[in-house]
mmCIF file of C-alpha atoms and ligand atoms in Angstrom:
data_model
loop_
_atom_site.group_PDB
_atom_site.id
_atom_site.type_symbol
_atom_site.label_atom_id
_atom_site.label_comp_id
_atom_site.label_asym_id
_atom_site.label_seq_id
_atom_site.Cartn_x
_atom_site.Cartn_y
_atom_site.Cartn_z
ATOM 1 C CA MET A 1 11.612 10.870 5.719
ATOM 2 C CA LYS A 2 13.340 7.692 4.530
ATOM 3 C CA ILE A 3 14.950 7.521 1.108
ATOM 4 C CA LEU A 4 16.128 4.402 -0.696
ATOM 5 C CA VAL A 5 18.796 4.837 -3.394
ATOM 6 C CA MET A 6 18.782 1.946 -5.854
ATOM 7 C CA ASN A 7 21.285 1.161 -8.588
ATOM 8 C CA GLY A 8 20.934 -1.524 -11.223
ATOM 9 C CA PRO A 9 23.332 -3.627 -13.258
ATOM 10 C CA ASN A 10 26.961 -2.632 -13.803
ATOM 11 C CA LEU A 11 26.672 0.446 -11.599
ATOM 12 C CA ASN A 12 28.780 -1.391 -9.001
ATOM 13 C CA LEU A 13 31.628 -0.784 -11.492
ATOM 14 C CA LEU A 14 31.360 3.013 -11.405
ATOM 15 C CA GLY A 15 34.777 4.630 -11.362
ATOM 16 C CA GLU A 16 36.254 1.862 -13.537
ATOM 17 C CA ARG A 17 33.477 1.510 -16.102
ATOM 18 C CA GLU A 18 33.744 3.916 -19.071
ATOM 19 C CA PRO A 19 34.802 6.880 -16.880
ATOM 20 C CA SER A 20 34.448 9.264 -19.824
ATOM 21 C CA VAL A 21 30.724 8.433 -19.879
ATOM 22 C CA TYR A 22 29.923 7.749 -16.228
ATOM 23 C CA GLY A 23 32.580 9.718 -14.325
ATOM 24 C CA ASP A 24 35.459 8.553 -12.158
ATOM 25 C CA HIS A 25 33.714 8.305 -8.785
ATOM 26 C CA SER A 26 33.108 4.838 -7.375
ATOM 27 C CA LEU A 27 29.612 3.938 -6.188
ATOM 28 C CA ALA A 28 30.911 3.876 -2.593
ATOM 29 C CA ALA A 29 32.313 7.412 -2.973
ATOM 30 C CA ILE A 30 29.037 8.637 -4.491
ATOM 31 C CA ASN A 31 27.045 7.044 -1.683
ATOM 32 C CA GLU A 32 29.202 8.862 0.900
ATOM 33 C CA ARG A 33 28.237 12.163 -0.729
ATOM 34 C CA LEU A 34 24.586 11.092 -0.789
ATOM 35 C CA LYS A 35 24.694 10.339 2.939
ATOM 36 C CA GLU A 36 25.830 13.923 3.593
ATOM 37 C CA CYS A 37 23.122 15.223 1.278
ATOM 38 C CA ALA A 38 20.452 13.201 3.131
ATOM 39 C CA GLU A 39 21.722 14.418 6.526
ATOM 40 C CA LYS A 40 21.534 18.003 5.309
ATOM 41 C CA ASN A 41 17.894 17.361 4.404
ATOM 42 C CA GLY A 42 17.196 15.612 7.734
ATOM 43 C CA ALA A 43 16.438 12.371 5.877
ATOM 44 C CA GLU A 44 17.426 8.768 6.550
ATOM 45 C CA ILE A 45 19.038 7.022 3.599
ATOM 46 C CA ASP A 46 19.577 3.429 2.578
ATOM 47 C CA PHE A 47 21.470 2.032 -0.430
ATOM 48 C CA PHE A 48 20.926 -0.973 -2.667
ATOM 49 C CA GLN A 49 22.673 -2.185 -5.807
ATOM 50 C CA SER A 50 21.995 -5.337 -7.766
ATOM 51 C CA ASN A 51 22.806 -6.782 -11.143
ATOM 52 C CA HIS A 52 19.602 -8.854 -11.024
ATOM 53 C CA GLU A 53 16.157 -7.696 -12.083
ATOM 54 C CA GLY A 54 14.274 -9.906 -9.591
ATOM 55 C CA SER A 55 16.349 -8.599 -6.662
ATOM 56 C CA ILE A 56 15.538 -5.039 -7.686
ATOM 57 C CA VAL A 57 11.823 -5.916 -7.884
ATOM 58 C CA ASP A 58 12.023 -7.596 -4.432
ATOM 59 C CA LYS A 59 13.684 -4.512 -2.922
ATOM 60 C CA ILE A 60 11.072 -2.159 -4.411
ATOM 61 C CA GLN A 61 8.321 -4.364 -2.978
ATOM 62 C CA GLU A 62 10.016 -4.290 0.448
ATOM 63 C CA ALA A 63 9.997 -0.487 0.321
ATOM 64 C CA TYR A 64 6.186 -0.471 0.461
ATOM 65 C CA GLY A 65 5.073 1.254 3.659
ATOM 66 C CA LYS A 66 8.672 1.651 4.878
ATOM 67 C CA VAL A 67 10.229 4.188 2.537
ATOM 68 C CA ASP A 68 8.993 7.667 1.612
ATOM 69 C CA GLY A 69 10.969 8.129 -1.585
ATOM 70 C CA ILE A 70 13.042 6.087 -4.031
ATOM 71 C CA VAL A 71 15.947 7.325 -6.152
ATOM 72 C CA ILE A 72 16.555 4.733 -8.851
ATOM 73 C CA ASN A 73 19.061 4.283 -11.619
ATOM 74 C CA PRO A 74 17.877 1.038 -13.191
ATOM 75 C CA GLY A 75 20.899 0.900 -15.553
ATOM 76 C CA ALA A 76 20.129 -0.989 -18.750
ATOM 77 C CA TYR A 77 16.865 -2.283 -17.220
ATOM 78 C CA THR A 78 15.603 1.258 -17.784
ATOM 79 C CA HIS A 79 15.139 0.414 -21.430
ATOM 80 C CA TYR A 80 13.161 -2.825 -21.163
ATOM 81 C CA SER A 81 12.116 -3.846 -17.657
ATOM 82 C CA TYR A 82 8.343 -3.858 -17.417
ATOM 83 C CA ALA A 83 8.819 -5.783 -14.159
ATOM 84 C CA ILE A 84 10.588 -2.811 -12.526
ATOM 85 C CA TYR A 85 7.988 -0.439 -14.005
ATOM 86 C CA ASP A 86 5.181 -2.556 -12.533
ATOM 87 C CA ALA A 87 6.920 -2.803 -9.146
ATOM 88 C CA LEU A 88 7.290 0.988 -8.926
ATOM 89 C CA LEU A 89 3.605 1.435 -9.773
ATOM 90 C CA ALA A 90 2.587 -1.283 -7.316
ATOM 91 C CA VAL A 91 4.209 0.296 -4.260
ATOM 92 C CA SER A 92 3.264 3.867 -5.151
ATOM 93 C CA VAL A 93 6.296 5.307 -3.364
ATOM 94 C CA PRO A 94 7.386 8.510 -5.176
ATOM 95 C CA ALA A 95 10.422 7.588 -7.264
ATOM 96 C CA ILE A 96 12.890 9.699 -9.224
ATOM 97 C CA GLU A 97 14.834 8.076 -12.049
ATOM 98 C CA VAL A 98 18.458 9.184 -12.394
ATOM 99 C CA HIS A 99 20.928 8.609 -15.223
ATOM 100 C CA LEU A 100 24.523 9.722 -14.989
ATOM 101 C CA SER A 101 24.927 9.997 -18.749
ATOM 102 C CA ASN A 102 22.837 11.653 -21.414
ATOM 103 C CA ILE A 103 20.693 8.721 -22.514
ATOM 104 C CA ASN A 104 19.135 10.928 -25.196
ATOM 105 C CA ARG A 105 22.406 11.452 -27.038
ATOM 106 C CA ARG A 106 23.759 7.903 -27.153
ATOM 107 C CA GLU A 107 22.647 4.675 -28.859
ATOM 108 C CA SER A 108 19.005 4.816 -29.974
ATOM 109 C CA PHE A 109 17.934 2.002 -27.603
ATOM 110 C CA ARG A 110 18.862 4.236 -24.642
ATOM 111 C CA ARG A 111 16.391 6.947 -25.635
ATOM 112 C CA ILE A 112 13.478 4.873 -24.411
ATOM 113 C CA SER A 113 12.831 4.553 -20.698
ATOM 114 C CA VAL A 114 10.028 2.133 -19.874
ATOM 115 C CA THR A 115 10.504 2.821 -16.149
ATOM 116 C CA ALA A 116 10.342 6.652 -16.165
ATOM 117 C CA PRO A 117 6.529 6.768 -16.591
ATOM 118 C CA ALA A 118 6.278 5.100 -13.157
ATOM 119 C CA CYS A 119 8.409 7.888 -11.646
ATOM 120 C CA VAL A 120 7.534 11.434 -10.625
ATOM 121 C CA ALA A 121 10.647 12.847 -12.325
ATOM 122 C CA GLN A 122 13.692 11.882 -14.359
ATOM 123 C CA ILE A 123 17.133 13.499 -14.058
ATOM 124 C CA VAL A 124 19.564 12.870 -16.888
ATOM 125 C CA CYS A 125 23.161 13.803 -17.658
ATOM 126 C CA HIS A 126 24.124 15.524 -14.387
ATOM 127 C CA GLY A 127 26.545 12.779 -13.344
ATOM 128 C CA PHE A 128 26.373 11.845 -9.660
ATOM 129 C CA LEU A 129 24.955 15.303 -8.854
ATOM 130 C CA GLY A 130 21.698 13.969 -10.326
ATOM 131 C CA TYR A 131 21.299 11.639 -7.326
ATOM 132 C CA MET A 132 21.793 14.627 -4.987
ATOM 133 C CA GLU A 133 19.221 16.667 -6.890
ATOM 134 C CA ALA A 134 16.785 13.756 -6.591
ATOM 135 C CA ILE A 135 17.306 13.569 -2.806
ATOM 136 C CA ASP A 136 16.824 17.341 -2.513
ATOM 137 C CA LEU A 137 13.611 17.083 -4.525
ATOM 138 C CA LEU A 138 12.179 14.196 -2.505
ATOM 139 C CA ALA A 139 13.218 15.460 0.924
ATOM 140 C CA GLY A 140 13.335 19.184 0.552
ATOM 141 C CA GLY A 141 9.878 20.003 -0.708
ATOM 142 C CA GLY A 142 10.028 22.221 -3.776
ATOM 143 C CA PRO A 143 8.217 21.327 -6.979
ATOM 144 C CA LEU A 144 7.336 17.823 -5.798
ATOM 145 C CA ALA A 145 5.910 18.798 -2.396
HETATM 146 C C1 DQA B 1 22.726 4.582 -17.222
HETATM 147 C C2 DQA B 1 22.372 4.612 -18.712
HETATM 148 C C3 DQA B 1 21.976 3.218 -19.183
HETATM 149 O O1 DQA B 1 21.670 3.256 -20.575
HETATM 150 C C4 DQA B 1 23.111 2.247 -18.979
HETATM 151 O O2 DQA B 1 22.711 0.946 -19.358
HETATM 152 C C5 DQA B 1 23.628 2.261 -17.582
HETATM 153 C C6 DQA B 1 23.802 3.563 -16.922
HETATM 154 C C7 DQA B 1 23.238 5.967 -16.746
HETATM 155 O O3 DQA B 1 23.302 6.159 -15.528
HETATM 156 O O4 DQA B 1 23.601 6.827 -17.553
HETATM 157 O O5 DQA B 1 23.995 1.243 -17.025
HETATM 158 O O6 DQA B 1 21.566 4.289 -16.475
#
């Protein structure tokens, strides 16, 4: 089982960016925890972050046939990227969308996710634990198996 964890724009600034909203862990520190979580599940894990929509689309396309599950936080692209939505549908790799914050209780534009309908599940408002839950779901069987 190979899992790809993808993060979109501005998530490279985790730890410094609005810590009251997104927490005070850096992306590197979160990824360390995710590595342990993947090991526990006997899964291989790879990480990708980009501030650019096309690079995210390219990486999703590369995952076709090579990756068994995608954990994706598309950042602000969540709310308007039909290109990422189409890429997720095109590769048909099971994907779980994760948001650190509660997108349903913030600005109204954040309530819409155009990418979630291409995913098998969405986890919101659990901070970085949401990424771990997504890995457990993809690798550990349970409701998605
Ligand atoms: C986010 C929520 C998005 O609305 C925002 O643009 C982000 C982070 C989250 O993890 O809560 O960059 O995806």
